[in-house]
Amino acid sequence: MKKLFSIVLALCMLVAFTATLASCDESGQQTEQTTPASSESATESTTESATGSDTESATETETETETEGPSDITKEEWQAAIADQKFDNVTIHYTLTMDGESQTHIVKIADDMVYRKVTMTMFGEEFSQAICFTGEEGAEQREMFLIVFLSLLAEKDNFVFDPEEGVFKAPNEVTATVEGSEEGWTAHESMKDGKVKFSIEGNLEYFACTLTETTYIGEEELNSYTCDAMWTFSDYGKTVITEEEQAATDLGGGSSDGGDEEVSLGVSLNPEQWNAAIQTSNFNNVTMTSSALFLSGNDTNTDVNLSTFWLDGDTVKIEEGEDYSEVSTDPEMVSTVRTWYIDTTLAIVENFDDFTYDEELGCYTAGEPIVYNVTIEEYNAKITARDVLVAFDEDMHVAYIMCEMTQEFEEDGEQKTFVIEVAFTFYDYGTTVIEAE
């Protein structure tokens, strides 16, 4: 189940806020501490967010419709409200907002199952996915999801009751460290502007904050993210995961045009169909998205790098984030895009025998690393792709390729090694239209 839900999210939206999945791959223990903050930081966050006001408005809207909470609670009542067993049957809605993009999640915990659905809008397009976890995977998902907010709420002394709003606020920064069980993995959680409300029945009602997560392997920092987060809790003891939700195994579910049309994955191919799907001629007219997250080797680039490429014969459109967009008919530009992104990516799936179909995941997995060499312009690079996942759509087209990619090459006489978590998706085969800028 390693990385399963991060894969689900990345496939859907091509970017996973690490705060969503703190401890997604591992289950561990957590420790808490508080860091004194200045009086100024007690009233305003030191981390600016383009959507901070939206999150605050959402919090205010929630509180206006909620029942009146207790005027204050004791430490014992606080601990009872956040006790692990309180969340054996509960529905949790939460949102994460970062750099103008947001995710909305539904998590239902009941009957030793965990149902998760994520919806997000990105570049004006809406994507949605759902999956239900059972047995050991359900237990892992439950622990992974609860560990972040429960560790940040562990100490009542970190919060001060505000009688005007009827909520508890954290005037200082609160931190927690989540320790994983593999390869020295840890995640450092930092909360600012925390706000918590309990119901009159003594249940946790909502928790909102500005959350920063930094992940490490040993002492090496991998990545750091800051987002506005809000969890809302309901249906304690009354949550039911329906039969339809129990059947949710959607590893696709992404709509390429913001509409309701969904991509049906879980397609198994024979060798002839596989080889036909990866012919370069299939990619003369296609839309491709690329998500790249540097894990090591490029200290100056710690953000998720998002790009979309529209290919239509001799024309290409490139969009990188929200700041760059270009349409080009220059043969060199079109060739470069095809070489850098199409040819290099397809090289990962060149050999059908490297892969095994996973019925549960509905995709192909590579048991061993895939190693190959590429030459692009003046660069000769050795590529090693690990933990490769490949899925095909119902038309037997490549839907996505995901892996951890190590790139080894020489630049200006210096040997360089980049380790990158990448996700490539392909859609609108034969229907891609490039509009003039």
Short mmCIF file of C-alpha atoms in Angstrom, two decimals:
data_model
loop_
_atom_site.label_atom_id
_atom_site.label_comp_id
_atom_site.label_asym_id
_atom_site.label_seq_id
_atom_site.Cartn_x
_atom_site.Cartn_y
_atom_site.Cartn_z
CA MET A 1 0.00 0.00 0.00
CA LYS A 2 3.11 2.21 0.01
CA LYS A 3 2.37 5.59 -1.56
CA LEU A 4 -1.06 4.40 -2.68
CA PHE A 5 -3.12 7.42 -1.80
CA SER A 6 -0.42 9.90 -2.77
CA ILE A 7 -0.57 8.14 -6.14
CA VAL A 8 -4.33 8.53 -6.20
CA LEU A 9 -4.05 12.24 -5.51
CA ALA A 10 -1.18 12.87 -7.88
CA LEU A 11 -2.98 11.14 -10.70
CA CYS A 12 -6.04 13.23 -10.10
CA MET A 13 -4.48 16.64 -9.78
CA LEU A 14 -0.81 16.23 -10.60
CA VAL A 15 0.16 17.82 -7.32
CA ALA A 16 -0.23 16.55 -3.79
CA PHE A 17 0.06 18.99 -0.95
CA THR A 18 2.27 17.16 1.48
CA ALA A 19 0.13 18.38 4.34
CA THR A 20 -2.66 16.22 2.97
CA LEU A 21 -0.62 13.11 3.29
CA ALA A 22 1.75 13.69 6.16
CA SER A 23 2.78 10.17 7.06
CA CYS A 24 1.00 8.75 4.03
CA ASP A 25 3.68 6.16 3.39
CA GLU A 26 4.44 5.42 7.02
CA SER A 27 2.72 5.02 10.33
CA GLY A 28 4.57 6.19 13.41
CA GLN A 29 4.54 8.05 16.66
CA GLN A 30 4.53 11.77 17.21
CA THR A 31 5.97 14.19 19.71
CA GLU A 32 4.77 17.70 20.41
CA GLN A 33 6.35 20.96 21.45
CA THR A 34 5.50 24.64 21.35
CA THR A 35 7.66 27.43 20.03
CA PRO A 36 7.24 30.85 21.66
CA ALA A 37 5.99 33.50 19.29
CA SER A 38 6.12 37.26 19.54
CA SER A 39 3.05 39.21 20.54
CA GLU A 40 2.73 40.37 16.94
CA SER A 41 2.69 36.82 15.59
CA ALA A 42 0.01 35.91 18.11
CA THR A 43 -2.50 37.90 16.09
CA GLU A 44 -1.33 37.40 12.52
CA SER A 45 0.29 34.58 10.61
CA THR A 46 3.89 34.97 9.51
CA THR A 47 3.03 32.95 6.42
CA GLU A 48 1.09 34.82 3.77
CA SER A 49 -1.37 32.93 1.58
CA ALA A 50 -3.19 34.11 -1.49
CA THR A 51 -6.32 32.43 -0.21
CA GLY A 52 -5.99 33.03 3.49
CA SER A 53 -9.03 35.30 3.54
CA ASP A 54 -11.07 32.63 1.79
CA THR A 55 -10.18 30.07 4.43
CA GLU A 56 -11.03 32.50 7.22
CA SER A 57 -14.36 33.25 5.56
CA ALA A 58 -15.06 29.55 5.33
CA THR A 59 -14.33 29.20 9.03
CA GLU A 60 -16.65 32.05 9.91
CA THR A 61 -19.40 30.58 7.73
CA GLU A 62 -19.09 27.23 9.48
CA THR A 63 -19.27 28.77 12.94
CA GLU A 64 -22.39 30.78 12.10
CA THR A 65 -24.36 27.60 11.45
CA GLU A 66 -22.94 25.47 14.24
CA THR A 67 -24.52 24.86 17.60
CA GLU A 68 -23.17 26.77 20.54
CA GLY A 69 -20.11 25.14 22.07
CA PRO A 70 -19.12 24.90 25.71
CA SER A 71 -17.86 28.06 27.38
CA ASP A 72 -14.67 26.23 28.29
CA ILE A 73 -13.55 22.67 28.91
CA THR A 74 -11.15 20.99 31.29
CA LYS A 75 -7.97 19.20 30.27
CA GLU A 76 -9.72 15.90 30.86
CA GLU A 77 -12.62 16.89 28.59
CA TRP A 78 -10.14 18.10 25.97
CA GLN A 79 -8.30 14.78 26.00
CA ALA A 80 -11.58 12.86 25.84
CA ALA A 81 -12.64 14.86 22.77
CA ILE A 82 -9.46 14.02 20.84
CA ALA A 83 -9.11 10.43 22.07
CA ASP A 84 -8.34 8.05 19.22
CA GLN A 85 -11.48 5.97 19.75
CA LYS A 86 -13.65 9.06 19.21
CA PHE A 87 -12.83 8.76 15.54
CA ASP A 88 -13.84 5.14 14.98
CA ASN A 89 -17.04 6.38 13.36
CA VAL A 90 -17.00 9.92 11.99
CA THR A 91 -17.25 11.99 8.83
CA ILE A 92 -14.55 14.58 8.20
CA HIS A 93 -14.62 17.30 5.56
CA TYR A 94 -11.45 19.25 5.06
CA THR A 95 -9.93 21.74 2.68
CA LEU A 96 -6.37 22.63 1.85
CA THR A 97 -5.49 25.83 0.02
CA MET A 98 -2.05 26.69 -1.31
CA ASP A 99 -0.84 29.14 -3.94
CA GLY A 100 -4.32 29.79 -5.24
CA GLU A 101 -5.21 26.10 -5.67
CA SER A 102 -7.47 24.19 -3.32
CA GLN A 103 -8.52 20.66 -2.49
CA THR A 104 -11.77 19.56 -0.86
CA HIS A 105 -11.80 16.16 0.83
CA ILE A 106 -14.37 13.86 2.35
CA VAL A 107 -13.13 11.18 4.73
CA LYS A 108 -15.60 8.70 6.22
CA ILE A 109 -14.41 6.27 8.89
CA ALA A 110 -16.76 3.42 9.79
CA ASP A 111 -16.82 -0.36 10.22
CA ASP A 112 -13.03 -0.73 9.87
CA MET A 113 -13.18 1.03 6.50
CA VAL A 114 -11.99 4.41 5.30
CA TYR A 115 -13.68 6.09 2.34
CA ARG A 116 -11.81 9.03 0.81
CA LYS A 117 -12.87 11.39 -1.93
CA VAL A 118 -10.92 14.39 -3.18
CA THR A 119 -12.12 17.15 -5.48
CA MET A 120 -9.95 19.98 -6.67
CA THR A 121 -9.90 22.71 -9.28
CA MET A 122 -6.69 23.36 -11.13
CA PHE A 123 -6.14 25.69 -14.10
CA GLY A 124 -9.92 26.09 -14.24
CA GLU A 125 -10.55 22.35 -14.49
CA GLU A 126 -12.22 20.19 -11.84
CA PHE A 127 -10.94 16.76 -10.93
CA SER A 128 -12.43 14.22 -8.56
CA GLN A 129 -11.45 10.78 -7.24
CA ALA A 130 -12.75 8.35 -4.64
CA ILE A 131 -11.46 5.14 -3.13
CA CYS A 132 -12.46 2.94 -0.20
CA PHE A 133 -9.81 1.22 1.94
CA THR A 134 -10.52 -1.91 3.97
CA GLY A 135 -8.66 -4.25 6.30
CA GLU A 136 -5.01 -3.40 6.92
CA GLU A 137 -5.08 -0.65 4.31
CA GLY A 138 -8.09 0.91 6.02
CA ALA A 139 -6.26 0.89 9.37
CA GLU A 140 -3.19 2.48 7.78
CA GLN A 141 -5.26 5.18 6.09
CA ARG A 142 -7.10 5.95 9.32
CA GLU A 143 -3.90 6.34 11.30
CA MET A 144 -2.22 8.34 8.56
CA PHE A 145 -5.11 10.76 8.33
CA LEU A 146 -5.67 11.28 12.06
CA ILE A 147 -2.05 11.64 13.09
CA VAL A 148 -1.53 15.19 11.82
CA PHE A 149 -4.37 17.08 13.48
CA LEU A 150 -4.38 14.93 16.64
CA SER A 151 -0.68 15.59 17.20
CA LEU A 152 -1.22 19.34 16.82
CA LEU A 153 -4.18 19.26 19.23
CA ALA A 154 -2.48 17.03 21.78
CA GLU A 155 -1.87 19.71 24.43
CA LYS A 156 -4.69 21.93 25.69
CA ASP A 157 -2.11 24.30 27.19
CA ASN A 158 -1.20 25.41 23.67
CA PHE A 159 -4.67 26.98 23.27
CA VAL A 160 -6.49 29.88 24.91
CA PHE A 161 -10.27 30.12 25.05
CA ASP A 162 -11.82 33.13 23.29
CA PRO A 163 -15.24 33.72 24.92
CA GLU A 164 -16.37 36.11 22.18
CA GLU A 165 -16.01 33.53 19.42
CA GLY A 166 -16.53 30.50 21.64
CA VAL A 167 -13.40 28.84 20.24
CA PHE A 168 -9.91 27.97 21.40
CA LYS A 169 -7.04 29.78 19.71
CA ALA A 170 -3.33 29.00 19.61
CA PRO A 171 -1.47 32.28 20.21
CA ASN A 172 1.91 30.66 19.55
CA GLU A 173 3.32 28.34 16.94
CA VAL A 174 2.74 24.67 17.75
CA THR A 175 4.92 21.95 16.27
CA ALA A 176 4.85 18.17 16.10
CA THR A 177 7.17 15.59 14.60
CA VAL A 178 5.75 12.48 12.95
CA GLU A 179 8.26 9.65 12.82
CA GLY A 180 7.91 7.04 10.10
CA SER A 181 8.97 3.43 10.19
CA GLU A 182 11.01 3.30 6.98
CA GLU A 183 14.33 4.77 5.91
CA GLY A 184 14.46 7.41 8.64
CA TRP A 185 11.46 9.26 7.21
CA THR A 186 10.04 12.06 9.40
CA ALA A 187 7.66 14.96 8.91
CA HIS A 188 7.81 18.17 10.92
CA GLU A 189 4.42 19.85 11.32
CA SER A 190 4.14 23.53 12.24
CA MET A 191 0.80 25.17 13.02
CA LYS A 192 0.08 28.89 13.21
CA ASP A 193 -3.21 30.69 13.86
CA GLY A 194 -4.81 27.51 15.14
CA LYS A 195 -8.53 27.70 15.91
CA VAL A 196 -10.53 24.86 17.50
CA LYS A 197 -14.16 24.46 18.42
CA PHE A 198 -15.91 21.71 20.36
CA SER A 199 -19.63 20.90 20.34
CA ILE A 200 -21.78 21.04 23.44
CA GLU A 201 -21.67 17.21 23.39
CA GLY A 202 -17.90 17.34 23.81
CA ASN A 203 -17.00 16.41 20.25
CA LEU A 204 -14.35 18.10 18.12
CA GLU A 205 -16.34 20.27 15.72
CA TYR A 206 -13.72 21.98 13.60
CA PHE A 207 -10.02 22.77 13.53
CA ALA A 208 -8.41 25.36 11.24
CA CYS A 209 -4.85 26.63 10.93
CA THR A 210 -2.01 27.63 8.65
CA LEU A 211 0.00 24.43 8.37
CA THR A 212 3.62 24.01 7.28
CA GLU A 213 5.02 20.55 6.75
CA THR A 214 8.68 19.74 6.16
CA THR A 215 9.71 16.18 5.34
CA TYR A 216 13.09 14.57 5.93
CA ILE A 217 15.01 11.41 5.18
CA GLY A 218 17.47 11.24 8.05
CA GLU A 219 18.79 14.77 8.38
CA GLU A 220 18.25 15.64 4.71
CA GLU A 221 15.33 17.96 4.07
CA LEU A 222 13.22 16.81 1.14
CA ASN A 223 10.43 19.36 0.81
CA SER A 224 8.48 21.98 2.69
CA TYR A 225 4.93 23.26 2.06
CA THR A 226 2.62 25.79 3.66
CA CYS A 227 -1.15 25.75 3.21
CA ASP A 228 -4.35 26.88 4.90
CA ALA A 229 -6.08 23.81 6.32
CA MET A 230 -9.50 23.25 7.84
CA TRP A 231 -11.04 20.04 9.19
CA THR A 232 -14.78 19.83 10.00
CA PHE A 233 -16.17 16.83 11.93
CA SER A 234 -19.72 15.47 11.91
CA ASP A 235 -21.90 12.34 12.22
CA TYR A 236 -20.06 10.90 15.20
CA GLY A 237 -21.42 7.38 15.68
CA LYS A 238 -23.78 7.82 12.71
CA THR A 239 -21.42 7.65 9.75
CA VAL A 240 -22.31 5.02 7.15
CA ILE A 241 -20.18 4.08 4.16
CA THR A 242 -22.70 3.13 1.49
CA GLU A 243 -22.38 0.12 -0.80
CA GLU A 244 -21.59 2.46 -3.67
CA GLU A 245 -18.83 4.11 -1.66
CA GLN A 246 -17.45 0.73 -0.58
CA ALA A 247 -17.12 -0.17 -4.24
CA ALA A 248 -15.11 2.98 -5.04
CA THR A 249 -11.74 2.01 -6.47
CA ASP A 250 -11.34 4.95 -8.80
CA LEU A 251 -7.72 5.54 -9.73
CA GLY A 252 -8.78 7.77 -12.60
CA GLY A 253 -11.86 9.90 -12.36
CA GLY A 254 -10.15 12.99 -13.72
CA SER A 255 -12.11 15.16 -16.09
CA SER A 256 -9.92 16.88 -18.65
CA ASP A 257 -12.38 19.62 -19.48
CA GLY A 258 -13.95 20.43 -16.14
CA GLY A 259 -17.11 18.52 -17.06
CA ASP A 260 -18.62 15.34 -15.70
CA GLU A 261 -17.01 12.93 -18.15
CA GLU A 262 -14.73 10.49 -16.36
CA VAL A 263 -11.83 8.44 -17.61
CA SER A 264 -12.34 4.72 -17.11
CA LEU A 265 -9.10 3.00 -16.14
CA GLY A 266 -8.32 -0.47 -14.87
CA VAL A 267 -7.67 -1.80 -18.41
CA SER A 268 -5.47 -4.86 -18.91
CA LEU A 269 -3.64 -5.27 -22.23
CA ASN A 270 -1.86 -8.08 -24.04
CA PRO A 271 1.65 -7.47 -25.44
CA GLU A 272 0.37 -6.53 -28.90
CA GLN A 273 -2.10 -4.01 -27.49
CA TRP A 274 0.61 -2.60 -25.20
CA ASN A 275 3.03 -2.07 -28.09
CA ALA A 276 0.29 -0.49 -30.17
CA ALA A 277 -0.55 1.94 -27.34
CA ILE A 278 3.00 3.28 -27.06
CA GLN A 279 3.55 3.97 -30.76
CA THR A 280 4.68 7.58 -31.16
CA SER A 281 2.10 8.11 -33.89
CA ASN A 282 -0.60 7.95 -31.18
CA PHE A 283 0.78 11.16 -29.71
CA ASN A 284 0.51 13.40 -32.78
CA ASN A 285 -2.66 14.84 -31.29
CA VAL A 286 -2.82 14.63 -27.51
CA THR A 287 -2.81 16.70 -24.33
CA MET A 288 -0.14 15.85 -21.77
CA THR A 289 0.37 17.10 -18.24
CA SER A 290 3.61 16.79 -16.31
CA SER A 291 4.16 17.10 -12.57
CA ALA A 292 7.69 17.01 -11.18
CA LEU A 293 8.75 17.26 -7.55
CA PHE A 294 12.50 17.33 -6.86
CA LEU A 295 13.41 15.05 -3.97
CA SER A 296 17.14 15.75 -4.14
CA GLY A 297 19.84 17.23 -6.35
CA ASN A 298 18.24 20.60 -7.06
CA ASP A 299 18.15 22.64 -3.88
CA THR A 300 16.87 25.72 -5.71
CA ASN A 301 13.72 23.97 -6.92
CA THR A 302 11.57 22.61 -4.10
CA ASP A 303 8.15 23.39 -5.57
CA VAL A 304 5.95 21.10 -7.59
CA ASN A 305 6.62 21.93 -11.24
CA LEU A 306 3.45 21.76 -13.32
CA SER A 307 3.31 21.87 -17.09
CA THR A 308 0.67 21.14 -19.72
CA PHE A 309 1.45 20.42 -23.37
CA TRP A 310 -1.08 20.43 -26.19
CA LEU A 311 0.23 18.65 -29.31
CA ASP A 312 -1.54 18.86 -32.63
CA GLY A 313 0.62 17.89 -35.58
CA ASP A 314 3.07 20.71 -36.23
CA THR A 315 1.73 22.94 -33.48
CA VAL A 316 2.40 22.84 -29.76
CA LYS A 317 1.07 24.85 -26.85
CA ILE A 318 3.02 24.97 -23.60
CA GLU A 319 1.67 26.18 -20.27
CA GLU A 320 3.85 26.19 -17.16
CA GLY A 321 2.03 27.11 -13.97
CA GLU A 322 0.04 30.32 -14.23
CA ASP A 323 2.87 32.52 -15.45
CA TYR A 324 3.86 31.14 -18.83
CA SER A 325 1.85 30.15 -21.89
CA GLU A 326 3.02 29.92 -25.51
CA VAL A 327 1.75 28.53 -28.82
CA SER A 328 4.45 27.63 -31.33
CA THR A 329 4.70 26.19 -34.82
CA ASP A 330 8.49 26.37 -34.80
CA PRO A 331 9.69 22.91 -35.90
CA GLU A 332 12.55 22.95 -33.41
CA MET A 333 10.22 23.76 -30.50
CA VAL A 334 7.73 21.04 -31.52
CA SER A 335 10.54 18.51 -31.90
CA THR A 336 12.02 19.45 -28.54
CA VAL A 337 8.72 18.96 -26.73
CA ARG A 338 8.19 15.59 -28.38
CA THR A 339 11.73 14.46 -27.59
CA TRP A 340 11.94 15.76 -24.02
CA TYR A 341 8.49 14.70 -22.90
CA ILE A 342 6.93 12.12 -25.22
CA ASP A 343 9.92 10.03 -26.30
CA THR A 344 11.68 10.10 -22.92
CA THR A 345 8.49 9.17 -21.08
CA LEU A 346 7.55 6.36 -23.45
CA ALA A 347 11.00 4.84 -22.99
CA ILE A 348 9.91 3.87 -19.47
CA VAL A 349 7.20 1.57 -20.84
CA GLU A 350 9.08 0.21 -23.84
CA ASN A 351 9.21 -3.36 -22.53
CA PHE A 352 5.90 -5.08 -21.71
CA ASP A 353 7.72 -7.82 -19.78
CA ASP A 354 8.93 -5.31 -17.18
CA PHE A 355 5.37 -4.92 -15.87
CA THR A 356 2.75 -6.89 -13.98
CA TYR A 357 -0.92 -6.00 -13.93
CA ASP A 358 -2.26 -5.23 -10.44
CA GLU A 359 -5.97 -6.05 -10.26
CA GLU A 360 -6.46 -4.07 -7.04
CA LEU A 361 -4.82 -0.90 -8.31
CA GLY A 362 -6.15 -1.26 -11.84
CA CYS A 363 -2.75 -0.46 -13.32
CA TYR A 364 0.60 -2.00 -14.18
CA THR A 365 3.54 -2.00 -11.77
CA ALA A 366 7.22 -2.57 -12.42
CA GLY A 367 8.83 -4.83 -9.84
CA GLU A 368 12.37 -3.77 -10.70
CA PRO A 369 13.91 -0.39 -11.59
CA ILE A 370 13.90 0.43 -15.29
CA VAL A 371 17.22 1.82 -16.53
CA TYR A 372 17.82 3.45 -19.91
CA ASN A 373 19.89 6.16 -21.57
CA VAL A 374 18.67 9.21 -23.46
CA THR A 375 20.43 11.85 -25.55
CA ILE A 376 18.72 15.23 -25.70
CA GLU A 377 20.57 18.07 -27.40
CA GLU A 378 24.01 18.14 -25.74
CA TYR A 379 22.97 16.02 -22.75
CA ASN A 380 23.59 12.30 -22.36
CA ALA A 381 21.65 11.08 -19.36
CA LYS A 382 21.18 7.80 -17.55
CA ILE A 383 17.60 7.44 -16.33
CA THR A 384 16.50 5.07 -13.58
CA ALA A 385 12.76 4.80 -13.00
CA ARG A 386 11.62 3.19 -9.74
CA ASP A 387 8.14 2.28 -8.43
CA VAL A 388 6.69 2.74 -11.90
CA LEU A 389 2.91 2.73 -12.33
CA VAL A 390 1.22 2.71 -15.73
CA ALA A 391 -2.48 2.81 -16.55
CA PHE A 392 -4.42 2.65 -19.80
CA ASP A 393 -7.85 4.06 -20.58
CA GLU A 394 -10.77 2.19 -22.10
CA ASP A 395 -9.56 3.08 -25.61
CA MET A 396 -6.24 1.37 -24.82
CA HIS A 397 -4.35 4.64 -24.73
CA VAL A 398 -1.73 5.45 -22.13
CA ALA A 399 -3.54 7.34 -19.36
CA TYR A 400 -0.70 7.96 -16.94
CA ILE A 401 2.88 7.02 -16.11
CA MET A 402 4.22 7.71 -12.62
CA CYS A 403 7.53 6.91 -10.97
CA GLU A 404 10.48 8.12 -8.96
CA MET A 405 13.03 9.12 -11.59
CA THR A 406 16.77 9.45 -11.07
CA GLN A 407 18.57 11.45 -13.76
CA GLU A 408 22.38 11.22 -13.95
CA PHE A 409 24.17 13.49 -16.42
CA GLU A 410 27.13 15.81 -16.88
CA GLU A 411 26.74 19.57 -17.24
CA ASP A 412 29.68 21.91 -17.81
CA GLY A 413 32.07 19.19 -16.69
CA GLU A 414 30.15 18.60 -13.45
CA GLN A 415 28.39 15.33 -12.71
CA LYS A 416 24.84 15.86 -11.51
CA THR A 417 22.15 13.60 -10.09
CA PHE A 418 18.51 14.60 -9.74
CA VAL A 419 15.90 12.48 -7.99
CA ILE A 420 12.39 13.51 -9.01
CA GLU A 421 8.90 12.24 -8.31
CA VAL A 422 7.10 12.56 -11.63
CA ALA A 423 3.60 12.02 -12.96
CA PHE A 424 2.61 12.22 -16.63
CA THR A 425 -0.99 12.03 -17.79
CA PHE A 426 -2.32 11.83 -21.34
CA TYR A 427 -5.83 12.58 -22.58
CA ASP A 428 -7.86 14.05 -25.45
CA TYR A 429 -6.23 11.70 -27.95
CA GLY A 430 -7.29 12.84 -31.40
CA THR A 431 -9.48 15.64 -30.04
CA THR A 432 -6.89 18.12 -28.79
CA VAL A 433 -7.45 21.60 -30.19
CA ILE A 434 -4.93 24.40 -29.86
CA GLU A 435 -6.41 27.88 -29.88
CA ALA A 436 -4.30 30.81 -30.97
CA GLU A 437 -2.96 32.98 -28.16
#
